[in-house]
Amino acid sequence: MKDSKSAVNQASIPDADFRLLLETVPGRVIILLPDDPTFTVVAVSNAYLAAVHKTREELIGRGLFETFPEGPDQKHTQTIQNLRASLRKVIATGQPDTLAAAQQYDLPEPSAGERTSTERHWLLVTCPVLASDNSVRFISHQVEDVTERVRAERSQRENETRQAFLLALSDAIRALRDPIAVKEAASRVVGEQLRVNRAFYADVQGDDWVIESLYERGVTPLKLGRYPAQTYGPRIMATYRAGERIVFRDTHTDAGFTPDERKAHLAIGIVSAVGVPLLKEGKLVAILAVHCAEPRNWTNGEIALIEETADRTWAAVQRARAEAAERASEGRYRLLFDSIDEGFCIIQILLGSQGRPADYRFIETNPMFERQTGLVNAVGRTALELVPTLEPFWFETYGRVALTGEPTRFVSHSQPMGRSFDVYAFRVGEPHDLRVALLFHDITAHERARIAIEESESRFRHLADHAPVMVWVTEPDGSCTFLSQSWYEFTGQTAETGLGFGWLDVIHPEDRPAAEQAFRDANANCGNFRVEYRLRRHDGTYRWAIDAATPRLGPGGEFLGYVGSVLDITDRKEAEEALRTSEAQFRVLTESLPQLVWSCLPDGRCDYLSRQWVAYTGIAASEQLDLRWLDRVIHPDDRERTLEHWLGAVAGRHEYVIELRIRGADGEYRWFRGRAVPLRDDGGQAVKWFGTCTDIDDLKRAEEALRNANLELEEFAYVASHDLQEPLRMVNIYTELLIKRHAGDNPQAQQYATAIHQGVRRMETLIRDLLTFSRTIHSDNADKDKADLSIALREATTVLKGRIDESGASIIAPELPVVRGDTAKLAQVFQNLLSNALKYQSNGGTRPEIRITAHCDGANWTIAVQDNGIGFEPQYAERIFGLFKRLHKEEYSGTGLGLAICRRIIDRHGGRIWADSVPGKGSTFYFSLPAAVSA
Ligand code: ADP
């Protein structure tokens, strides 16, 4: 330094040259006099002038601080004071001084007006220019414009701050799920960062701001809620809507306010403020505003920060809202899936070695899942773990959904699970997730019910098709949906022609309207249906049919239509018609019969009396029905007997055959023979009794007369035969005396006497037979004891022994039965029959052969006595049993009473006797008797 100073001095450069030199040096240099406090400018370099936008004239000769005064704000004042201090220090120390920090002193831009200045930062270096006495002669003050560097540094700093801020902001709001909390956090972070008095994020709704949260510090609190933007002046919303921000530096002085607007702002403490709009798709949706109670010259960085905060808050609010919505919606879905009856699950398809679906794992299930599938704790396990034999169909189907993304719906049965499912499967998540959601329900019960219904329907069809009647089914609207096979076969219709209402077409045109009406009425009332009509058969003939139906009712009793049957009743109709005809005929017949005809119910009560009965008794039928006839018209002596006999017959104990007296209209009783037979059904049960009463009064009287006549005759025969025996014995005795004593050798007398003797013998025989005959009459009550026919036969052969031996006859007889009767009388019968068999032999002297047989038919024994005699013409088989009836009068002796006696005896035994013969071949005589009741 000494060298250079001396050099300058030594060179003695003229002043003018120095000035020029100074002016043109590249540095921004100004030379001042050390005349504190003025610091008069004595020289200045061109570069300095350019930097501070001044002319040399504005500076030279003036105090430095005249040109660069303090103010307008603290920053500038500080800078000037620092500079003054630095100058004084240089004067005092004689040492150069450098202000450590860059000093801000804004300068007006040359282009812009005086009012606006631009930010400038300076590095100030002050050096003393010493005189030879070391006093400070001049002060050299050099400035360096470091604005760019400062700005860069600040920007860097701001950037770091901003980054830190944004980090803090995102930290504050990231985890928040509630949109209001997001707003609150954002407001707080930005408010604290910018040290403002208020910050808030407001939603714009119409022309209002809606403030849900606020950051406030040191200012009158604002209420949350809705604020009409109009209150603060129309230009504010207009500015926001145009997408522009609002910056107030000082509400007191800023232009553009009406007095009211200004008052409104100041009322809520807004002295300075920044508001930024958020426009989405051209629409103002929200603002972020910060307020200060002090005037504030907002930096761009601050404004940018507010804008950034606004954007981020909006995004966070949106996210929170979306999440909340999603949560709500997910909650709803979860609730839905948790509450539905359907099973729901999410599965992940597991691919096998070839990349094909081989199994799936349950990721998530709803509560119904377990009940619908029967699978317990399925989550986390695979289908094959749970159901090892699960059909590949399931994972193949779900795999296809996962791989193609095409949803599917199907119904299928799983054998190992024993269930049927109705499944809707759709892919969820990203394709590579291979996830499928299944919404399903167990339809096993439905399936079973469906199968049961199908089976029951097929059973019904089978039944209907094979039923002996035609069957049909209709719907509630009356249309026919089913006709049995038998209908088609009967009518020749097909399903096409018969179903619906086609079945009406085969009803006879005359019957159809009524049938159709009846059917429609039934449908309207849901009642039973029954109608008869003629139905056209496939061959074109009409057959009578009964169509009957009952309503089909659903489980709730609702009308489902009809199931009905059609029965061909032509045969029945014809049978009924025939019956009607036959009944009519029966009636005509009964009414035309001479007998009194009646019918009774199975219990014996009379329900019909013929016209003749009414005519005979003269009493209306209605007054005699039931059992009233008994007291009205039956003889009092016959009533008890008749009732007993009738009730016995009704009870099935015996037949009804009775003789009784019925009173006629004239009051006279006449004898009738009553007979009745029951009409029985297939089971043998009596359904009706038909009876007749035949007038036997005349017969009865004739019989009575005959019986009386016979009695007289028999009386006479008995008396005659008895009384005749004595004179005959006399004749016999005297004839024998005559022969013995007087006929002597007189052959004539001998001959006469013999004739007399023979005649007497014949008469004896006759009288004996007559006596026998009349005795059979008198012993009226045939003995009901047991009679052993073997004994009877033996008695007969004993009597006939002489004749048997004489003729050399053979009698062959088995052991004969015991019957009910009188042995002696039956011996008489055998005796007569054997006697005839021995007698009626040809004169050639054939040896008689008599064969006796016995045969039982249950209740009766029939005995046959067969001979090898001459026989007789069959037409006389009945007549020979008459009194004195003889066929062989000339050749054979006899009285003609033997067979009559036999008949009388057998009759009295309740039996029957008859004969059979071929002339020349022998005869057979039969008699039947009731078998003895074993003791
Ligand atoms: P008779 O005293 O004449 O035998 P019966 O009453 O015994 O009287 O018989 C009536 C008649 O029936 C007989 O006269 C005879 O002509 C005929 N007759 C009876 N038994 C026989 C018989 N075994 N073979 C042929 N004819 C018979």
PDB file of N, CA and C in Angstrom, residues 405-461:
ATOM      1  N   GLY A 405     -62.888 -61.971 -16.290  1.00  0.00           N
ATOM      2  CA  GLY A 405     -63.600 -60.797 -15.775  1.00  0.00           C
ATOM      3  C   GLY A 405     -65.069 -60.814 -16.129  1.00  0.00           C
ATOM      4  N   GLU A 406     -65.521 -61.911 -16.747  1.00  0.00           N
ATOM      5  CA  GLU A 406     -66.938 -61.980 -17.111  1.00  0.00           C
ATOM      6  C   GLU A 406     -67.728 -62.601 -15.971  1.00  0.00           C
ATOM      7  N   PRO A 407     -68.684 -61.867 -15.416  1.00  0.00           N
ATOM      8  CA  PRO A 407     -69.461 -62.427 -14.320  1.00  0.00           C
ATOM      9  C   PRO A 407     -70.326 -63.588 -14.819  1.00  0.00           C
ATOM     10  N   THR A 408     -70.728 -64.442 -13.900  1.00  0.00           N
ATOM     11  CA  THR A 408     -71.582 -65.556 -14.307  1.00  0.00           C
ATOM     12  C   THR A 408     -72.586 -65.846 -13.220  1.00  0.00           C
ATOM     13  N   ARG A 409     -73.680 -66.402 -13.652  1.00  0.00           N
ATOM     14  CA  ARG A 409     -74.692 -66.828 -12.686  1.00  0.00           C
ATOM     15  C   ARG A 409     -75.143 -68.221 -13.073  1.00  0.00           C
ATOM     16  N   PHE A 410     -75.215 -69.116 -12.099  1.00  0.00           N
ATOM     17  CA  PHE A 410     -75.572 -70.491 -12.419  1.00  0.00           C
ATOM     18  C   PHE A 410     -76.156 -71.177 -11.193  1.00  0.00           C
ATOM     19  N   VAL A 411     -76.784 -72.315 -11.457  1.00  0.00           N
ATOM     20  CA  VAL A 411     -77.306 -73.167 -10.378  1.00  0.00           C
ATOM     21  C   VAL A 411     -76.621 -74.502 -10.523  1.00  0.00           C
ATOM     22  N   SER A 412     -76.058 -74.990  -9.429  1.00  0.00           N
ATOM     23  CA  SER A 412     -75.391 -76.284  -9.527  1.00  0.00           C
ATOM     24  C   SER A 412     -75.426 -76.994  -8.185  1.00  0.00           C
ATOM     25  N   HIS A 413     -75.237 -78.309  -8.280  1.00  0.00           N
ATOM     26  CA  HIS A 413     -75.270 -79.135  -7.075  1.00  0.00           C
ATOM     27  C   HIS A 413     -73.870 -79.649  -6.792  1.00  0.00           C
ATOM     28  N   SER A 414     -73.508 -79.651  -5.520  1.00  0.00           N
ATOM     29  CA  SER A 414     -72.232 -80.245  -5.137  1.00  0.00           C
ATOM     30  C   SER A 414     -72.513 -81.524  -4.365  1.00  0.00           C
ATOM     31  N   GLN A 415     -72.042 -82.614  -4.927  1.00  0.00           N
ATOM     32  CA  GLN A 415     -72.292 -83.921  -4.307  1.00  0.00           C
ATOM     33  C   GLN A 415     -71.662 -84.007  -2.919  1.00  0.00           C
ATOM     34  N   PRO A 416     -70.351 -83.701  -2.801  1.00  0.00           N
ATOM     35  CA  PRO A 416     -69.745 -83.843  -1.459  1.00  0.00           C
ATOM     36  C   PRO A 416     -70.331 -82.884  -0.437  1.00  0.00           C
ATOM     37  N   MET A 417     -70.789 -81.733  -0.889  1.00  0.00           N
ATOM     38  CA  MET A 417     -71.385 -80.802   0.069  1.00  0.00           C
ATOM     39  C   MET A 417     -72.849 -81.146   0.325  1.00  0.00           C
ATOM     40  N   GLY A 418     -73.412 -81.911  -0.590  1.00  0.00           N
ATOM     41  CA  GLY A 418     -74.815 -82.302  -0.428  1.00  0.00           C
ATOM     42  C   GLY A 418     -75.750 -81.120  -0.533  1.00  0.00           C
ATOM     43  N   ARG A 419     -75.327 -80.117  -1.294  1.00  0.00           N
ATOM     44  CA  ARG A 419     -76.150 -78.911  -1.408  1.00  0.00           C
ATOM     45  C   ARG A 419     -76.201 -78.436  -2.848  1.00  0.00           C
ATOM     46  N   SER A 420     -77.268 -77.687  -3.132  1.00  0.00           N
ATOM     47  CA  SER A 420     -77.381 -77.030  -4.429  1.00  0.00           C
ATOM     48  C   SER A 420     -77.297 -75.540  -4.187  1.00  0.00           C
ATOM     49  N   PHE A 421     -76.616 -74.830  -5.086  1.00  0.00           N
ATOM     50  CA  PHE A 421     -76.442 -73.396  -4.910  1.00  0.00           C
ATOM     51  C   PHE A 421     -76.869 -72.630  -6.152  1.00  0.00           C
ATOM     52  N   ASP A 422     -77.398 -71.466  -5.879  1.00  0.00           N
ATOM     53  CA  ASP A 422     -77.639 -70.485  -6.932  1.00  0.00           C
ATOM     54  C   ASP A 422     -76.564 -69.422  -6.718  1.00  0.00           C
ATOM     55  N   VAL A 423     -75.635 -69.320  -7.661  1.00  0.00           N
ATOM     56  CA  VAL A 423     -74.452 -68.499  -7.430  1.00  0.00           C
ATOM     57  C   VAL A 423     -74.344 -67.369  -8.452  1.00  0.00           C
ATOM     58  N   TYR A 424     -73.991 -66.188  -7.951  1.00  0.00           N
ATOM     59  CA  TYR A 424     -73.597 -65.101  -8.835  1.00  0.00           C
ATOM     60  C   TYR A 424     -72.143 -64.796  -8.527  1.00  0.00           C
ATOM     61  N   ALA A 425     -71.270 -64.935  -9.524  1.00  0.00           N
ATOM     62  CA  ALA A 425     -69.829 -64.770  -9.298  1.00  0.00           C
ATOM     63  C   ALA A 425     -69.313 -63.630 -10.163  1.00  0.00           C
ATOM     64  N   PHE A 426     -68.549 -62.719  -9.583  1.00  0.00           N
ATOM     65  CA  PHE A 426     -67.994 -61.602 -10.348  1.00  0.00           C
ATOM     66  C   PHE A 426     -66.614 -61.259  -9.820  1.00  0.00           C
ATOM     67  N   ARG A 427     -65.802 -60.758 -10.741  1.00  0.00           N
ATOM     68  CA  ARG A 427     -64.430 -60.483 -10.361  1.00  0.00           C
ATOM     69  C   ARG A 427     -64.392 -59.211  -9.536  1.00  0.00           C
ATOM     70  N   VAL A 428     -63.498 -59.176  -8.545  1.00  0.00           N
ATOM     71  CA  VAL A 428     -63.282 -57.946  -7.783  1.00  0.00           C
ATOM     72  C   VAL A 428     -61.787 -57.665  -7.780  1.00  0.00           C
ATOM     73  N   GLY A 429     -61.452 -56.400  -7.614  1.00  0.00           N
ATOM     74  CA  GLY A 429     -60.049 -56.014  -7.557  1.00  0.00           C
ATOM     75  C   GLY A 429     -59.415 -56.054  -8.938  1.00  0.00           C
ATOM     76  N   GLU A 430     -58.110 -56.057  -8.966  1.00  0.00           N
ATOM     77  CA  GLU A 430     -57.374 -56.050 -10.221  1.00  0.00           C
ATOM     78  C   GLU A 430     -57.348 -57.471 -10.778  1.00  0.00           C
ATOM     79  N   PRO A 431     -57.260 -57.567 -12.126  1.00  0.00           N
ATOM     80  CA  PRO A 431     -57.264 -58.905 -12.738  1.00  0.00           C
ATOM     81  C   PRO A 431     -56.195 -59.825 -12.137  1.00  0.00           C
ATOM     82  N   HIS A 432     -54.989 -59.257 -11.851  1.00  0.00           N
ATOM     83  CA  HIS A 432     -53.939 -60.151 -11.365  1.00  0.00           C
ATOM     84  C   HIS A 432     -54.183 -60.629  -9.931  1.00  0.00           C
ATOM     85  N   ASP A 433     -55.145 -59.981  -9.240  1.00  0.00           N
ATOM     86  CA  ASP A 433     -55.476 -60.445  -7.889  1.00  0.00           C
ATOM     87  C   ASP A 433     -56.158 -61.810  -7.916  1.00  0.00           C
ATOM     88  N   LEU A 434     -56.794 -62.114  -9.064  1.00  0.00           N
ATOM     89  CA  LEU A 434     -57.546 -63.370  -9.208  1.00  0.00           C
ATOM     90  C   LEU A 434     -58.591 -63.531  -8.103  1.00  0.00           C
ATOM     91  N   ARG A 435     -59.244 -62.399  -7.810  1.00  0.00           N
ATOM     92  CA  ARG A 435     -60.246 -62.468  -6.753  1.00  0.00           C
ATOM     93  C   ARG A 435     -61.646 -62.448  -7.344  1.00  0.00           C
ATOM     94  N   VAL A 436     -62.488 -63.248  -6.744  1.00  0.00           N
ATOM     95  CA  VAL A 436     -63.864 -63.357  -7.229  1.00  0.00           C
ATOM     96  C   VAL A 436     -64.788 -63.247  -6.026  1.00  0.00           C
ATOM     97  N   ALA A 437     -65.821 -62.455  -6.199  1.00  0.00           N
ATOM     98  CA  ALA A 437     -66.834 -62.361  -5.148  1.00  0.00           C
ATOM     99  C   ALA A 437     -67.975 -63.293  -5.521  1.00  0.00           C
ATOM    100  N   LEU A 438     -68.480 -63.994  -4.521  1.00  0.00           N
ATOM    101  CA  LEU A 438     -69.583 -64.931  -4.757  1.00  0.00           C
ATOM    102  C   LEU A 438     -70.774 -64.505  -3.909  1.00  0.00           C
ATOM    103  N   LEU A 439     -71.857 -64.328  -4.587  1.00  0.00           N
ATOM    104  CA  LEU A 439     -73.106 -64.047  -3.882  1.00  0.00           C
ATOM    105  C   LEU A 439     -73.983 -65.249  -4.190  1.00  0.00           C
ATOM    106  N   PHE A 440     -74.420 -65.946  -3.163  1.00  0.00           N
ATOM    107  CA  PHE A 440     -75.061 -67.233  -3.451  1.00  0.00           C
ATOM    108  C   PHE A 440     -76.085 -67.571  -2.386  1.00  0.00           C
ATOM    109  N   HIS A 441     -76.923 -68.509  -2.695  1.00  0.00           N
ATOM    110  CA  HIS A 441     -77.717 -69.117  -1.638  1.00  0.00           C
ATOM    111  C   HIS A 441     -77.984 -70.575  -1.900  1.00  0.00           C
ATOM    112  N   ASP A 442     -78.159 -71.259  -0.771  1.00  0.00           N
ATOM    113  CA  ASP A 442     -78.357 -72.697  -0.762  1.00  0.00           C
ATOM    114  C   ASP A 442     -79.797 -72.970  -1.184  1.00  0.00           C
ATOM    115  N   ILE A 443     -79.946 -73.609  -2.322  1.00  0.00           N
ATOM    116  CA  ILE A 443     -81.311 -73.847  -2.817  1.00  0.00           C
ATOM    117  C   ILE A 443     -81.651 -75.324  -2.717  1.00  0.00           C
ATOM    118  N   THR A 444     -80.920 -76.049  -1.846  1.00  0.00           N
ATOM    119  CA  THR A 444     -81.172 -77.488  -1.720  1.00  0.00           C
ATOM    120  C   THR A 444     -82.640 -77.767  -1.409  1.00  0.00           C
ATOM    121  N   ALA A 445     -83.136 -77.004  -0.426  1.00  0.00           N
ATOM    122  CA  ALA A 445     -84.530 -77.233  -0.027  1.00  0.00           C
ATOM    123  C   ALA A 445     -85.465 -76.935  -1.198  1.00  0.00           C
ATOM    124  N   HIS A 446     -85.168 -75.818  -1.910  1.00  0.00           N
ATOM    125  CA  HIS A 446     -85.988 -75.474  -3.086  1.00  0.00           C
ATOM    126  C   HIS A 446     -85.912 -76.593  -4.113  1.00  0.00           C
ATOM    127  N   GLU A 447     -84.643 -77.073  -4.307  1.00  0.00           N
ATOM    128  CA  GLU A 447     -84.430 -78.118  -5.285  1.00  0.00           C
ATOM    129  C   GLU A 447     -85.256 -79.331  -4.923  1.00  0.00           C
ATOM    130  N   ARG A 448     -85.139 -79.707  -3.616  1.00  0.00           N
ATOM    131  CA  ARG A 448     -85.874 -80.886  -3.170  1.00  0.00           C
ATOM    132  C   ARG A 448     -87.363 -80.679  -3.386  1.00  0.00           C
ATOM    133  N   ALA A 449     -87.811 -79.469  -3.007  1.00  0.00           N
ATOM    134  CA  ALA A 449     -89.240 -79.177  -3.162  1.00  0.00           C
ATOM    135  C   ALA A 449     -89.620 -79.253  -4.632  1.00  0.00           C
ATOM    136  N   ARG A 450     -88.707 -78.706  -5.480  1.00  0.00           N
ATOM    137  CA  ARG A 450     -89.006 -78.700  -6.912  1.00  0.00           C
ATOM    138  C   ARG A 450     -89.101 -80.133  -7.422  1.00  0.00           C
ATOM    139  N   ILE A 451     -88.118 -80.960  -6.989  1.00  0.00           N
ATOM    140  CA  ILE A 451     -88.110 -82.354  -7.430  1.00  0.00           C
ATOM    141  C   ILE A 451     -89.348 -83.061  -6.900  1.00  0.00           C
ATOM    142  N   ALA A 452     -89.681 -82.756  -5.621  1.00  0.00           N
ATOM    143  CA  ALA A 452     -90.872 -83.382  -5.035  1.00  0.00           C
ATOM    144  C   ALA A 452     -92.104 -82.994  -5.833  1.00  0.00           C
ATOM    145  N   ILE A 453     -92.153 -81.714  -6.217  1.00  0.00           N
ATOM    146  CA  ILE A 453     -93.314 -81.247  -6.987  1.00  0.00           C
ATOM    147  C   ILE A 453     -93.338 -81.951  -8.339  1.00  0.00           C
ATOM    148  N   GLU A 454     -92.148 -82.042  -8.943  1.00  0.00           N
ATOM    149  CA  GLU A 454     -92.090 -82.712 -10.235  1.00  0.00           C
ATOM    150  C   GLU A 454     -92.556 -84.156 -10.099  1.00  0.00           C
ATOM    151  N   GLU A 455     -92.060 -84.813  -9.022  1.00  0.00           N
ATOM    152  CA  GLU A 455     -92.449 -86.203  -8.821  1.00  0.00           C
ATOM    153  C   GLU A 455     -93.938 -86.315  -8.594  1.00  0.00           C
ATOM    154  N   SER A 456     -94.449 -85.395  -7.767  1.00  0.00           N
ATOM    155  CA  SER A 456     -95.869 -85.474  -7.463  1.00  0.00           C
ATOM    156  C   SER A 456     -96.677 -85.180  -8.716  1.00  0.00           C
ATOM    157  N   GLU A 457     -96.147 -84.271  -9.541  1.00  0.00           N
ATOM    158  CA  GLU A 457     -96.851 -83.983 -10.795  1.00  0.00           C
ATOM    159  C   GLU A 457     -96.829 -85.190 -11.711  1.00  0.00           C
ATOM    160  N   SER A 458     -95.669 -85.849 -11.739  1.00  0.00           N
ATOM    161  CA  SER A 458     -95.597 -86.985 -12.640  1.00  0.00           C
ATOM    162  C   SER A 458     -96.474 -88.118 -12.109  1.00  0.00           C
ATOM    163  N   ARG A 459     -96.522 -88.227 -10.754  1.00  0.00           N
ATOM    164  CA  ARG A 459     -97.419 -89.213 -10.185  1.00  0.00           C
ATOM    165  C   ARG A 459     -98.860 -88.906 -10.540  1.00  0.00           C
ATOM    166  N   PHE A 460     -99.197 -87.600 -10.418  1.00  0.00           N
ATOM    167  CA  PHE A 460    -100.549 -87.168 -10.742  1.00  0.00           C
ATOM    168  C   PHE A 460    -100.871 -87.498 -12.196  1.00  0.00           C
ATOM    169  N   ARG A 461     -99.882 -87.183 -13.080  1.00  0.00           N
ATOM    170  CA  ARG A 461    -100.084 -87.448 -14.493  1.00  0.00           C
ATOM    171  C   ARG A 461    -100.320 -88.925 -14.741  1.00  0.00           C
TER     172      ARG A 461
END
